[in-house]
mmCIF file of C-alpha atoms in Angstrom:
data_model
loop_
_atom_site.group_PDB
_atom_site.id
_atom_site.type_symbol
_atom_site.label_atom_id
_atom_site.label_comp_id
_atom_site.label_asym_id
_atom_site.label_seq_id
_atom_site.Cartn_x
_atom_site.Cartn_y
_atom_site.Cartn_z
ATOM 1 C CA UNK A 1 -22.945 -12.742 -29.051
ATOM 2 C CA UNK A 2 -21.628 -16.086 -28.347
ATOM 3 C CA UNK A 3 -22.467 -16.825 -32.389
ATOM 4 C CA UNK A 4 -19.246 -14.691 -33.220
ATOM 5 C CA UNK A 5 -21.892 -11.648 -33.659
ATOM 6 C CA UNK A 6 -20.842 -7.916 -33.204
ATOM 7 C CA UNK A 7 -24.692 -5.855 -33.758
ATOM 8 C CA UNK A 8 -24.124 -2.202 -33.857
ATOM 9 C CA UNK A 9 -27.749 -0.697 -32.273
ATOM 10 C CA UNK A 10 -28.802 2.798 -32.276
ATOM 11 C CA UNK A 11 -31.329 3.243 -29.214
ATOM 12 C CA UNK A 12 -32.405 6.662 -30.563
ATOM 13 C CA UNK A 13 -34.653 4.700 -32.834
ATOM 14 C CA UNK A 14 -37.174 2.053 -32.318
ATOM 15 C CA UNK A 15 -36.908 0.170 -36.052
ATOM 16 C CA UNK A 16 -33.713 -0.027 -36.422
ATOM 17 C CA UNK A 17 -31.953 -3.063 -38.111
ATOM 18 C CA UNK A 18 -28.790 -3.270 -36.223
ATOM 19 C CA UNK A 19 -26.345 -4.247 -38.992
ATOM 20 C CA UNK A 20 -23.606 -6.777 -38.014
ATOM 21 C CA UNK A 21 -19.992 -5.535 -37.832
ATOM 22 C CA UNK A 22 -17.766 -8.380 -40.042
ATOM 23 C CA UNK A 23 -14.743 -9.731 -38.480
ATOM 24 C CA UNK A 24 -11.669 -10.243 -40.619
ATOM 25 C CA UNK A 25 -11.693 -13.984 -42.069
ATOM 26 C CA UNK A 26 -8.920 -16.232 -42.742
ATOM 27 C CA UNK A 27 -8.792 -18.056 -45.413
ATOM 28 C CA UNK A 28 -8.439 -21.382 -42.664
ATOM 29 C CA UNK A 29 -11.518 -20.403 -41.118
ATOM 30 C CA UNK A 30 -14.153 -23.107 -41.882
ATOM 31 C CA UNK A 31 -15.462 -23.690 -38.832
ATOM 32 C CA UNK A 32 -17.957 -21.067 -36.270
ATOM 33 C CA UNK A 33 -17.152 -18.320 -35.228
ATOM 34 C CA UNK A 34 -15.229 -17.974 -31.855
ATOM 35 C CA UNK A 35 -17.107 -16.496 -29.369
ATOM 36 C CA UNK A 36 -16.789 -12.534 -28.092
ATOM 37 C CA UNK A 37 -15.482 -11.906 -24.847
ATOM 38 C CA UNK A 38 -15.872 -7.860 -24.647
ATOM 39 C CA UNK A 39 -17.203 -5.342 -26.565
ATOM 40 C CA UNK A 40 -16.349 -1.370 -25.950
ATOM 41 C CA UNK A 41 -18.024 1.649 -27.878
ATOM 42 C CA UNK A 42 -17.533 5.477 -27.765
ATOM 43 C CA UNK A 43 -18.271 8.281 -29.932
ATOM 44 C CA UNK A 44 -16.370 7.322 -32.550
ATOM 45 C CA UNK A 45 -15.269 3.531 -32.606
ATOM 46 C CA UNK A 46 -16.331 0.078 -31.413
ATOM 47 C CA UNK A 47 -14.091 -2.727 -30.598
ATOM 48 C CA UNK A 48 -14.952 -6.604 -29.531
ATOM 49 C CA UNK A 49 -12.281 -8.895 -28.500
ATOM 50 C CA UNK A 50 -12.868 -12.681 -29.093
ATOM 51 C CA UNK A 51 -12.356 -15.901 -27.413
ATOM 52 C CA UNK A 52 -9.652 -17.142 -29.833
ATOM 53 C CA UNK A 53 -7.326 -13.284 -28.783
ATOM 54 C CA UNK A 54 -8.396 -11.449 -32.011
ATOM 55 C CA UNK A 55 -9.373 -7.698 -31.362
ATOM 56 C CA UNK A 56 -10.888 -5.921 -34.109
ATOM 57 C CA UNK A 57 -11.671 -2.098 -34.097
ATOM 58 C CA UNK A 58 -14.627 -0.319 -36.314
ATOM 59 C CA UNK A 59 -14.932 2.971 -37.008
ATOM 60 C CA UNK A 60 -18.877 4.111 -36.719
ATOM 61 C CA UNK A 61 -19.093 5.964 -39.599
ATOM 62 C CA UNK A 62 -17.233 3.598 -42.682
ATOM 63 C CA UNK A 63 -19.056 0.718 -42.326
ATOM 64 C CA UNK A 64 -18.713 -3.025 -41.069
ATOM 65 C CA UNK A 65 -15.486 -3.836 -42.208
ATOM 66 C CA UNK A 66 -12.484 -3.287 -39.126
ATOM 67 C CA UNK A 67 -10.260 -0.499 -39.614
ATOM 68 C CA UNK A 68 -7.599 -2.235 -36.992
ATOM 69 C CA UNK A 69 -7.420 -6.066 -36.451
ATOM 70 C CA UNK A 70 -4.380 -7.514 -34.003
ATOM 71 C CA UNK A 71 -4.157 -10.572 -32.281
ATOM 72 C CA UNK A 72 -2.645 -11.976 -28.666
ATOM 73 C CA UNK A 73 -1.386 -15.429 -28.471
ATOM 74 C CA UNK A 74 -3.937 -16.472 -25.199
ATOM 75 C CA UNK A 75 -7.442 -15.598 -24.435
ATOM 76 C CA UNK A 76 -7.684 -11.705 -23.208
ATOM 77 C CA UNK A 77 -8.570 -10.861 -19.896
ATOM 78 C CA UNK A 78 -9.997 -7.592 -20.193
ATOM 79 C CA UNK A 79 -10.253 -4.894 -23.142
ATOM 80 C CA UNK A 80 -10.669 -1.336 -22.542
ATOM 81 C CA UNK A 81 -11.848 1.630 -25.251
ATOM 82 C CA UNK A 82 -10.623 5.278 -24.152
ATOM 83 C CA UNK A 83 -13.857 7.511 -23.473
ATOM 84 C CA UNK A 84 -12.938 9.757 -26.183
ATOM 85 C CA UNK A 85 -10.125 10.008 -28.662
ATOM 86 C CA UNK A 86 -9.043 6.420 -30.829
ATOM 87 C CA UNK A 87 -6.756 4.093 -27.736
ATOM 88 C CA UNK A 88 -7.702 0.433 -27.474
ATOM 89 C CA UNK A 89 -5.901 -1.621 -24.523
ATOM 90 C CA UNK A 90 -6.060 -5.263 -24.288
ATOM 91 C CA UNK A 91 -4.525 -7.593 -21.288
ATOM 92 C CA UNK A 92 -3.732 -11.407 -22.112
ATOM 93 C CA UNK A 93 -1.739 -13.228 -20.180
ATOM 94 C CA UNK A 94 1.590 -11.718 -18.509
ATOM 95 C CA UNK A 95 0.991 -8.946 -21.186
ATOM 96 C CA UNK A 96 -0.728 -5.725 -21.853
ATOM 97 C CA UNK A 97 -0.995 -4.036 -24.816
ATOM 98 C CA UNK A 98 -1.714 -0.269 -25.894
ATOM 99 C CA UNK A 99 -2.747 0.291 -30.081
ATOM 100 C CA UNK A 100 -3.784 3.323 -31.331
ATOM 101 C CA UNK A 101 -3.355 5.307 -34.698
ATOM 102 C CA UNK A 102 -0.391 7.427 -35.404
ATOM 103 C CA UNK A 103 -0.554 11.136 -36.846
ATOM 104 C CA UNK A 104 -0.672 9.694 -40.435
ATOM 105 C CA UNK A 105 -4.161 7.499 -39.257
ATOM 106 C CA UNK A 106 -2.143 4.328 -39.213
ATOM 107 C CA UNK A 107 -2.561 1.466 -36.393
ATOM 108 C CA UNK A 108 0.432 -0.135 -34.115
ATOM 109 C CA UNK A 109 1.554 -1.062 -30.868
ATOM 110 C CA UNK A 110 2.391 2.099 -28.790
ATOM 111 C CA UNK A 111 3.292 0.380 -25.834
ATOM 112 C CA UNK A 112 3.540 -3.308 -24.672
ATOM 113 C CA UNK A 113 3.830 -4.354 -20.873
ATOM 114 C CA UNK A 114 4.459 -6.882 -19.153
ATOM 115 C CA UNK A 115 3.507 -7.699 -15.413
ATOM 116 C CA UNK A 116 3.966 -10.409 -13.067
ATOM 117 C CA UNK A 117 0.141 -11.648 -12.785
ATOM 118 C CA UNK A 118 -2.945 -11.943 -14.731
ATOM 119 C CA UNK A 119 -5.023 -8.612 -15.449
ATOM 120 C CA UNK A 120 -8.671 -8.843 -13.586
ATOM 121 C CA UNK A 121 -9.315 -5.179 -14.624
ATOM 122 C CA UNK A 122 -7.631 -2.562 -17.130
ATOM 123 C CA UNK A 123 -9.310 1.245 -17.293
ATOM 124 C CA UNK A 124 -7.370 3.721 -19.985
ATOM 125 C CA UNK A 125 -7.151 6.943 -17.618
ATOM 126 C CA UNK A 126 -9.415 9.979 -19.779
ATOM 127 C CA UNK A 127 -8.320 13.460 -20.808
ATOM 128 C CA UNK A 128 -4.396 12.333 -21.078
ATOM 129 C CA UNK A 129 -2.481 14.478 -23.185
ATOM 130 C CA UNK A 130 0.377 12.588 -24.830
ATOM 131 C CA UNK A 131 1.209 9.264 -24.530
ATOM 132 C CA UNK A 132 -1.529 6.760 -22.938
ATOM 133 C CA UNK A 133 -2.198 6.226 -19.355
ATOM 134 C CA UNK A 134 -3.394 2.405 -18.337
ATOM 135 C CA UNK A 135 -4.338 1.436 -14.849
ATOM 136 C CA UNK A 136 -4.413 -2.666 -14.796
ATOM 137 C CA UNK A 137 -5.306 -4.762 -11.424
ATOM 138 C CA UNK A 138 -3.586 -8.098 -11.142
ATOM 139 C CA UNK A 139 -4.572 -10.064 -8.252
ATOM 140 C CA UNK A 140 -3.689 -7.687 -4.975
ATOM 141 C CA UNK A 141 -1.511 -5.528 -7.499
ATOM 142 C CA UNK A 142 -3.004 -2.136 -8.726
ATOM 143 C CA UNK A 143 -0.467 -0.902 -11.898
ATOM 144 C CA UNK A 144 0.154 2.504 -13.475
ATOM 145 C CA UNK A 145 1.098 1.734 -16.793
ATOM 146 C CA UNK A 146 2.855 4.859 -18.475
ATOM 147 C CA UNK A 147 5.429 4.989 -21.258
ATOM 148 C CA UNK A 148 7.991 6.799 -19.230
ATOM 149 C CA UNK A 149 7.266 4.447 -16.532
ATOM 150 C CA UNK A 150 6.762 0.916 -17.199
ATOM 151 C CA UNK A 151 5.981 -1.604 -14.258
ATOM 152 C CA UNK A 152 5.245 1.346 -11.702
ATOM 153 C CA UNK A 153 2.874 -0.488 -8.726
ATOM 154 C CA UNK A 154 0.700 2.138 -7.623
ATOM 155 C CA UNK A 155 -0.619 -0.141 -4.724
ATOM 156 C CA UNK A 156 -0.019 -3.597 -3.378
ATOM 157 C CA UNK A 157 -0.784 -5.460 -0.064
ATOM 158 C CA UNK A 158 0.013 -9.168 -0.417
ATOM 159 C CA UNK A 159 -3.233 -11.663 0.065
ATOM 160 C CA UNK A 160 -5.811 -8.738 -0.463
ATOM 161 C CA UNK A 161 -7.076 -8.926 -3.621
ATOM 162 C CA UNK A 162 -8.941 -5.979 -5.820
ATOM 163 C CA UNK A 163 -12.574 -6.787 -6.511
ATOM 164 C CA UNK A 164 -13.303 -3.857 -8.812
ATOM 165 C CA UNK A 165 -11.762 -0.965 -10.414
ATOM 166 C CA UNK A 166 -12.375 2.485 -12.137
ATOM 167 C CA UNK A 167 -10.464 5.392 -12.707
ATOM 168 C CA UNK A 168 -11.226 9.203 -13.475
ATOM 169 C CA UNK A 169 -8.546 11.599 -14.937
ATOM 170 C CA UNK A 170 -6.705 12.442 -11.931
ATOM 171 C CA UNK A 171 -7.973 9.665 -9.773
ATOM 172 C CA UNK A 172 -8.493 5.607 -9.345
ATOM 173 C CA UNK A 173 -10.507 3.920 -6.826
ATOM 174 C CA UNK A 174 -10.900 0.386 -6.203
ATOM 175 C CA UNK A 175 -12.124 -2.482 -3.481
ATOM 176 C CA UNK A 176 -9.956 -4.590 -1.868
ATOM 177 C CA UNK A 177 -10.739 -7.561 -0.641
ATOM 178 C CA UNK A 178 -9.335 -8.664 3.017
ATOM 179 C CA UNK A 179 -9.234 -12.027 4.001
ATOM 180 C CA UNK A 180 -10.756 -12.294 7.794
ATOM 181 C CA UNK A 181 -7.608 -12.381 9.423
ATOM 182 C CA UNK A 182 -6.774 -9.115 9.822
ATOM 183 C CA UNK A 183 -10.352 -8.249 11.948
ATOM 184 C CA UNK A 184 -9.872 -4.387 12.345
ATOM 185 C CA UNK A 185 -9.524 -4.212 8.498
ATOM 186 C CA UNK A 186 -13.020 -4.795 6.436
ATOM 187 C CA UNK A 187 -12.811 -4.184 2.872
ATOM 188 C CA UNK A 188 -12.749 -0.881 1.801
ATOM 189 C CA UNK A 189 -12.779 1.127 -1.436
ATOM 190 C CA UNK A 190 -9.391 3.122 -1.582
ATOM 191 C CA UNK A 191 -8.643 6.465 -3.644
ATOM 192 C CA UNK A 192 -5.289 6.785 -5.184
ATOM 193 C CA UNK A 193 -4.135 10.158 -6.818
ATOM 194 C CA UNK A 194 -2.796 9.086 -10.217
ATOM 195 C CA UNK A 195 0.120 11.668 -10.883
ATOM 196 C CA UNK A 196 1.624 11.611 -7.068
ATOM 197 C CA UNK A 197 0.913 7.870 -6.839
ATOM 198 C CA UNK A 198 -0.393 8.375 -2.817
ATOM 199 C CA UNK A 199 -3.661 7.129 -1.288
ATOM 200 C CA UNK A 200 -5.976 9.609 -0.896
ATOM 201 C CA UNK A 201 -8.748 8.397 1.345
ATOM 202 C CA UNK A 202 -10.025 4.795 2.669
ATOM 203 C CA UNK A 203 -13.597 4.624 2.173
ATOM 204 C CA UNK A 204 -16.020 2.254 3.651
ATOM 205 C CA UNK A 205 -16.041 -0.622 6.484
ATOM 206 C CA UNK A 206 -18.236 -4.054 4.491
ATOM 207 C CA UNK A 207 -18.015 -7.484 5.441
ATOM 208 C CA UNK A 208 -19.025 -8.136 2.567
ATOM 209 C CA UNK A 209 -16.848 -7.410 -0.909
ATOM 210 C CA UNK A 210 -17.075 -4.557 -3.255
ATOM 211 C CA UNK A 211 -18.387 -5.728 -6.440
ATOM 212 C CA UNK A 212 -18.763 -2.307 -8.590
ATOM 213 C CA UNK A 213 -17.696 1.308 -7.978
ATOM 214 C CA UNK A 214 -17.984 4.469 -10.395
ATOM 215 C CA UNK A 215 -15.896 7.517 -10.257
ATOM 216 C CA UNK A 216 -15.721 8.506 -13.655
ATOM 217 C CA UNK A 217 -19.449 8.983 -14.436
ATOM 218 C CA UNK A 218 -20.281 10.587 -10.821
ATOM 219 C CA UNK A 219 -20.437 13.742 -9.993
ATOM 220 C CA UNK A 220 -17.399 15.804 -8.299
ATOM 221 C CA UNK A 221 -15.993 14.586 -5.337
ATOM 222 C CA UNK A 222 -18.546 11.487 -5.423
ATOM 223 C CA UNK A 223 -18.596 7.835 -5.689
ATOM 224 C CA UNK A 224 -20.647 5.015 -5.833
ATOM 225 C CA UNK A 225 -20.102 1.504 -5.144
ATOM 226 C CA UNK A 226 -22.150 -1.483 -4.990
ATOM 227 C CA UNK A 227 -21.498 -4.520 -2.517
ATOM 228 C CA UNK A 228 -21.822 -8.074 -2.103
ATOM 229 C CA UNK A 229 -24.188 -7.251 1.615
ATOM 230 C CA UNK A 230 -26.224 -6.496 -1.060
ATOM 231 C CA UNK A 231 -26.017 -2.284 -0.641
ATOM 232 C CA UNK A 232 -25.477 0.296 -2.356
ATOM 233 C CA UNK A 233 -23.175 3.171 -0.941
ATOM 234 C CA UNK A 234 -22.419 6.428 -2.034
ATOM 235 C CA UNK A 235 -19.522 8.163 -0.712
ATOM 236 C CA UNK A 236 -18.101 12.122 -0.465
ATOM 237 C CA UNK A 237 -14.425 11.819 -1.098
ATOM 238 C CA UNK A 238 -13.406 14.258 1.383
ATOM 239 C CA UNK A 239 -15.158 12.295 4.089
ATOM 240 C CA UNK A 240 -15.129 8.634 5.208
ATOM 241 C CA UNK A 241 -18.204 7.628 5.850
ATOM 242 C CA UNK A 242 -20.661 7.296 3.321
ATOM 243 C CA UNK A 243 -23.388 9.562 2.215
ATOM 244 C CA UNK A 244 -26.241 7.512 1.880
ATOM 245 C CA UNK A 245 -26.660 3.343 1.809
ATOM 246 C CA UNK A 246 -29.210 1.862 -0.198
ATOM 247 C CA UNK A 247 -30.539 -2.012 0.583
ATOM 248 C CA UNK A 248 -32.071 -3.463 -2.717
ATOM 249 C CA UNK A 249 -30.197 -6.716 -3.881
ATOM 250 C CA UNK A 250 -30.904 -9.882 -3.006
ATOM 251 C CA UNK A 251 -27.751 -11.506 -4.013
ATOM 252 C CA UNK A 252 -25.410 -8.836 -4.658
ATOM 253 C CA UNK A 253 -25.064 -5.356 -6.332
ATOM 254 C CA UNK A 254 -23.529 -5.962 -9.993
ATOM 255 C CA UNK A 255 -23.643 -2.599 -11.877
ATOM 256 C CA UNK A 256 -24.060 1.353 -10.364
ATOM 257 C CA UNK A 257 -24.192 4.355 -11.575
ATOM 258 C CA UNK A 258 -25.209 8.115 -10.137
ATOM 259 C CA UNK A 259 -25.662 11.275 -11.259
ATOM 260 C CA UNK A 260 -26.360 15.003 -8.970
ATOM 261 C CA UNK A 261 -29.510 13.126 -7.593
ATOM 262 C CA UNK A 262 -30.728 9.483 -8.536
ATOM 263 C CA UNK A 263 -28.698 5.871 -8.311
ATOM 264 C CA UNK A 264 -29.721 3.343 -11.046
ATOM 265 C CA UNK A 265 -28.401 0.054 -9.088
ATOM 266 C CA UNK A 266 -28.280 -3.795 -11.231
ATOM 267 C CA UNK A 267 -28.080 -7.015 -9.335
ATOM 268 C CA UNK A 268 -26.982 -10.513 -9.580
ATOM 269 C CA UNK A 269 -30.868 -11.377 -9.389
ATOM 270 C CA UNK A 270 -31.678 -9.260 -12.157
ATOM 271 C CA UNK A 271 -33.230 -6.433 -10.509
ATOM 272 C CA UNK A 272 -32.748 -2.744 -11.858
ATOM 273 C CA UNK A 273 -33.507 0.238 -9.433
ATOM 274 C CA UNK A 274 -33.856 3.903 -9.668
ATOM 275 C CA UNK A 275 -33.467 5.804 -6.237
ATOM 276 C CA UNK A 276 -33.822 9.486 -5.404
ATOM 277 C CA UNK A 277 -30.304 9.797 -3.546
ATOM 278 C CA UNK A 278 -31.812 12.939 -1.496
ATOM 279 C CA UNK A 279 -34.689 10.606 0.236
ATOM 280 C CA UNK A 280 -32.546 7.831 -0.051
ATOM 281 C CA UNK A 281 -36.098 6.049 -1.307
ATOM 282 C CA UNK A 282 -36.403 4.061 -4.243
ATOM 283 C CA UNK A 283 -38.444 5.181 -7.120
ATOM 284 C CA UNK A 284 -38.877 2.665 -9.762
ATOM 285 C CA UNK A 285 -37.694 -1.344 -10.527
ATOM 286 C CA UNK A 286 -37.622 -3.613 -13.278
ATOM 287 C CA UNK A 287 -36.807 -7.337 -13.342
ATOM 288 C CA UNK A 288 -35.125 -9.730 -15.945
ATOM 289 C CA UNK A 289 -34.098 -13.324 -15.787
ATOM 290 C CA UNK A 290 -30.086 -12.633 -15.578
ATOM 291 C CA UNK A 291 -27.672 -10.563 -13.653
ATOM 292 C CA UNK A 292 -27.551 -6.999 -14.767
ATOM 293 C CA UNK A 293 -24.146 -6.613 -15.972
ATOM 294 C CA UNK A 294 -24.298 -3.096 -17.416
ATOM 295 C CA UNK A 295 -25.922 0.148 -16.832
ATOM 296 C CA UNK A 296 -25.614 3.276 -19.139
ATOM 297 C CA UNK A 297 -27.691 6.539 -18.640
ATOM 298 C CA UNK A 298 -27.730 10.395 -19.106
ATOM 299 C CA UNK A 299 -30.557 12.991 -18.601
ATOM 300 C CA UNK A 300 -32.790 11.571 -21.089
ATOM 301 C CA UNK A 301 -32.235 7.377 -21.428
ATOM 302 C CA UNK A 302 -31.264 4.824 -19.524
ATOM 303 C CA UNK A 303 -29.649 1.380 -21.128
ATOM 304 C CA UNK A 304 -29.334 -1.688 -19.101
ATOM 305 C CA UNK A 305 -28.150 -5.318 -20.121
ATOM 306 C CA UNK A 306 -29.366 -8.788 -18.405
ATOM 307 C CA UNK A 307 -26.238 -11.505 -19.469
ATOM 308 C CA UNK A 308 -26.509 -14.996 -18.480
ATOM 309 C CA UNK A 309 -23.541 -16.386 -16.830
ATOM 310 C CA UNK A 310 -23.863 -19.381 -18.682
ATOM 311 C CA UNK A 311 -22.910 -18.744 -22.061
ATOM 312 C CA UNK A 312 -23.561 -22.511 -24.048
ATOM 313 C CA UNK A 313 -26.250 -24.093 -21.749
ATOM 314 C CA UNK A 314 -26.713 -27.815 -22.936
ATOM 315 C CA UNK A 315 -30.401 -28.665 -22.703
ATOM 316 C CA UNK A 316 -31.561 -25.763 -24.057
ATOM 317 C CA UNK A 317 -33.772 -27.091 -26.733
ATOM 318 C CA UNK A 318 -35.836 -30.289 -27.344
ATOM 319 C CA UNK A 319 -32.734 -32.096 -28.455
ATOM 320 C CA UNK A 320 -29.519 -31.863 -26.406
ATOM 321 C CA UNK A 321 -27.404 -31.557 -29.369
ATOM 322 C CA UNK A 322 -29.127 -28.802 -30.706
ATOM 323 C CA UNK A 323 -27.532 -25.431 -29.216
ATOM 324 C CA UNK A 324 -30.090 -23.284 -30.150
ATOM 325 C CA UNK A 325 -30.553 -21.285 -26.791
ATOM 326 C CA UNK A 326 -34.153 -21.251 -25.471
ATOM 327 C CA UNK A 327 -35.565 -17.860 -25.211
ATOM 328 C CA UNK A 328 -35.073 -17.796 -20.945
ATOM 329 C CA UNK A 329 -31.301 -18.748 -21.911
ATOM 330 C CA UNK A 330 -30.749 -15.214 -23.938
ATOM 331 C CA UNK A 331 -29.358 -12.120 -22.477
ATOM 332 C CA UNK A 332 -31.929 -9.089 -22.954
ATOM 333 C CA UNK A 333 -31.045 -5.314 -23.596
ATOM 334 C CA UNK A 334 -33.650 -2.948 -22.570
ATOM 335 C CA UNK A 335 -33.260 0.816 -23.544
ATOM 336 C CA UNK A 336 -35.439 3.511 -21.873
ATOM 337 C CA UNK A 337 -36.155 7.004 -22.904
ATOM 338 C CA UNK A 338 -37.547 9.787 -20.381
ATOM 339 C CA UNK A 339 -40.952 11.742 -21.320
ATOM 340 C CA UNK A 340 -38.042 14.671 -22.272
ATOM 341 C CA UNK A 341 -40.476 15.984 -24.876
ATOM 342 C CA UNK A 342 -43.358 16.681 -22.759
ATOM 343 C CA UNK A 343 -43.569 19.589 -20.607
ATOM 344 C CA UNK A 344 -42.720 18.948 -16.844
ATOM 345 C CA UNK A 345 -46.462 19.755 -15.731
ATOM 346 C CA UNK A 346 -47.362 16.636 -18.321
ATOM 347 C CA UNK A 347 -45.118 14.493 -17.568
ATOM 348 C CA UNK A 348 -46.028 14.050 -14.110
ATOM 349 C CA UNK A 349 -48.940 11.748 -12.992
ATOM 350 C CA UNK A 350 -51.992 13.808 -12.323
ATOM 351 C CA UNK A 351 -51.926 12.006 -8.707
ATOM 352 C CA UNK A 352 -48.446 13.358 -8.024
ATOM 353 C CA UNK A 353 -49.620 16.658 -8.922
ATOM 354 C CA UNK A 354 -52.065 16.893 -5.861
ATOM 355 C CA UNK A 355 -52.554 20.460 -4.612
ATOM 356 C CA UNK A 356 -53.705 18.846 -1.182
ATOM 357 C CA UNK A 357 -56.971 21.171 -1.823
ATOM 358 C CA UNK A 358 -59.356 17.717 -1.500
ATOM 359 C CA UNK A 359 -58.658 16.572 2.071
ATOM 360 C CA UNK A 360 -60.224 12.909 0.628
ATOM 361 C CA UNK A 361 -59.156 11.457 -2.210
ATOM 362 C CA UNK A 362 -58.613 7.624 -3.813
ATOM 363 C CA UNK A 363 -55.076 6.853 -5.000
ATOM 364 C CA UNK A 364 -55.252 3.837 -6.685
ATOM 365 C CA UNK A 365 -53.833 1.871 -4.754
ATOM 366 C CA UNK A 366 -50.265 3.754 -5.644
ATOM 367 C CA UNK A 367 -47.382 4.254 -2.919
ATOM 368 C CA UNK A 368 -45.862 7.465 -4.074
ATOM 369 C CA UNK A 369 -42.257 8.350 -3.689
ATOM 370 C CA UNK A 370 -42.292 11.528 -5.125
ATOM 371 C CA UNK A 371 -41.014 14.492 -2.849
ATOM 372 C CA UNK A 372 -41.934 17.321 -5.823
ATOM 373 C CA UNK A 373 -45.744 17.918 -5.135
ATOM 374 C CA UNK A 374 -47.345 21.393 -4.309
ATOM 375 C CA UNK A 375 -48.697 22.098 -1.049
#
C-alpha cells in the first residue's frame, strides 16, 4: 500500500483478517512510512521492496517480523521472487543484485551485477540447479545474468526497445519495440533458448506494442501475449503465426494468462475477460475503475488486481490537504472461486443443459457461449 502497508491475505477464506507484515524500523524513523514499490509471494516467502531501496523478506510461516532485510542506495526498478525455492533479485540503478540463504539458513549477497542501463524487467529463470539464473531487460538490452558469466547480452538491437519480458526454465520471450523506420519490421515477440543463447522463433507482426506475454504459466509449446491494438494473441512456438487473436480492450491489454483451454485477459480500462481459446468466444467479463495490473488463476480460483496509476491523488477528499484517498481512488483485489464442489451436472445453468427435446423455449434473454450442451 502506498501507507508503507505489506497485508498478507489468504483467499481460501472469506473472514480472514489479513495481518500486516512489520518492516524493520530505525531508530531515525519518525516520519511515514515510505511507500512499496513491489511485492512478490510464493509458497514459502513474501518480499516487498520500498520506495526509499529497502527490501525485506518474510517467511509465511514465523510471523510478521522479516527474516532478511538489505538495502540499495537508489529507488529499485524491479524485484523478482523465484517460483519456488528462497532467491530474491532486486535491480536499482546500474546494479543488480541476487540474495538468498546459504546451507546454514543464513542471508547474503550471492551475486552482484552491474550493467550499462537501467533494468525495465528482471525474471529469476525456475528449476535452476546451482547457482541462480537472472534474465534483466535494460532498454533494447536483454541480459543473462549467471555467476560463471557475468555481463553475457543474450540479445541487443540498438533503438528497439523491450516492452515486456518472461522467462520459463529453458526459455525467454519478450516484445520488442521497433521504431517505424524500419517498415518491413513490426514488433514482434522473440524466443531465445537460455543455455545456447540463440533465437528460437520471431513471433507476431503488431503495429501496435507488446504490453504482456506469459510463457511460464502456459501450457507446452504456448504463449500468450497481450498488445497495445488492443488483442490478445496466442501463439504455438513451433509456428509463426498465431493460434488464435482475441479483440477485447479498449485501451490496451495489461495482464494475460492461459491455460489448455481459456485466456483470462486485464486491460488498461479495467476490464477482465474469460475466453474459451477453442471458439475463440468470450465467456464472461468484469469491470473495475483501474487498469488490471495482475492476474493469478489455477483450476479452481482466479485473483485479479485493479491499481490506480496514480498513487497520491491530491483532491481526493473534502480538504486538499487531507490525503485520505476517496474510495474511487483505491486499488481493488477481487478473488474468485469456481463451483469446484458441486458436481458438473449442478454446476451448469439448467438453460445450458438443454437437451434440444422442446423445439420452443424462452431463454431469458441470455446469449450463451457455451459449446458443452447435449444434443
Amino acid at each position: 500500500y502506498t501507507s508503507g502497508e505489506v497485508r498478507l491475505w489468504d483467499t481460501r477464506t472469506w473472514d480472514y483478517t489479513a495481518p500486516i507484515l512489520e518492516p524493520i524500523h530505525s531508530p531515525g524513523d519518525a516520519g511515514p512510512q515510505p511507500h512499496v514499490s513491489f511485492v512478490r509471494i510464493n509458497s514459502s516467502l513474501a518480499v516487498a521492496a520500498y520506495e526509499d531501496g529497502t527490501v525485506s523478506v518474510w517467511n509465511l510461516m514465523f510471523g510478521r517480523e522479516p527474516i532478511h532485510h538489505y538495502q540499495h542506495n537508489q529507488r529499485i526498478q524491479a524485484l523478482a521472487l523465484g517460483s519456488e525455492g528462497a532467491t530474491v533479485a532486486t535491480a536499482s540503478g546500474f546494479e543488480v543484485k541476487v540474495e538468498s540463504p546459504n546451507d546454514r539458513g543464513f542471508w547474503q549477497t550471492t551475486e552482484t551485477y552491474e550493467i550499462q542501463k537501467l533494468v525495465s524487467f528482471l525474471n529469476l529463470v525456475p528449476d535452476v540447479t546451482g547457482s541462480p539464473v537472472t534474465v534483466a531487460a535494460a532498454e533494447d538490452i536483454v541480459y543473462l545474468l549467471k555467476a560463471e558469466d557475468p555481463g553475457k547480452i543474450l540479445h541487443s538491437v540498438y533503438g528497439q526497445p523491450v516492452t515486456c519480458l518472461d522467462v520459463s526454465a529453458h526459455e525467454a520471450a519478450f516484445g520488442v519495440k521497433t521504431f517505424g523506420w524500419l517498415l518491413n519490421e513490426p514488433n514482434q515477440i522473440l524466443l531465445y533458448n537460455l543455455e545456447t543463447s540463440q533465437c528460437l522463433k520471431k513471433m507476431g507482426n503488431s503495429i501496435g506494442d507488446f504490453t504482456c506475454v506469459n510463457l511460464q504459466n502456459s501450457p507446452p509449446n504456448m504463449l500468450v501475449t497481450g498488445n497495445k491494438d488492443r488483442r490478445v494473441r496466442v501463439f504455438d512456438l513451433r509456428k509463426s503465426e498465431s493460434l488464435c487473436s482475441l479483440y477485447a480492450h479498449q485501451l490496451g491489454v495489461s495482464a494475460v494468462q492461459m491455460d489448455d483451454w481459456k485466456i483470462v485477459s486485464g486491460g488498461e480500462e479495467g476490464l477482465v475477460c474469460v475466453w474459451d481459446q477453442r471458439m475463440g468466444t468470450k465467456l464472461w467479463e468484469m469491470h473495475a475503475r483501474h487498469p488490471v495490473r495482475h492476474i493469478w488463476f489455477n483450476s479452481h480460483s482466479l485473483i485479479t488486481a485493479n491499481i490506480p496509476d496514480e498513487k497520491t491523488p491530491r483532491g481526493a477528499s473534502i480538504t486538499d490537504d487531507d490525503l485520505t484517498a476517496h474510495r474511487k481512488h483505491r486499488g481493488i483485489i477481487y478473488a474468485y472461486e469456481f463451483s469446484v464442489d458441486q458436481l458438473a451436472v449442478e454446476s451448469v445453468l439448467p438453460i445450458c443443459r438443454s437437451s434440444y427435446d422442446e423445439v420452443t423455449g424462452y431463454n431469458y434473454n441470455i446469449g450463451l457461449a457455451v459449446p458443452y450442451d447435449s444434443v
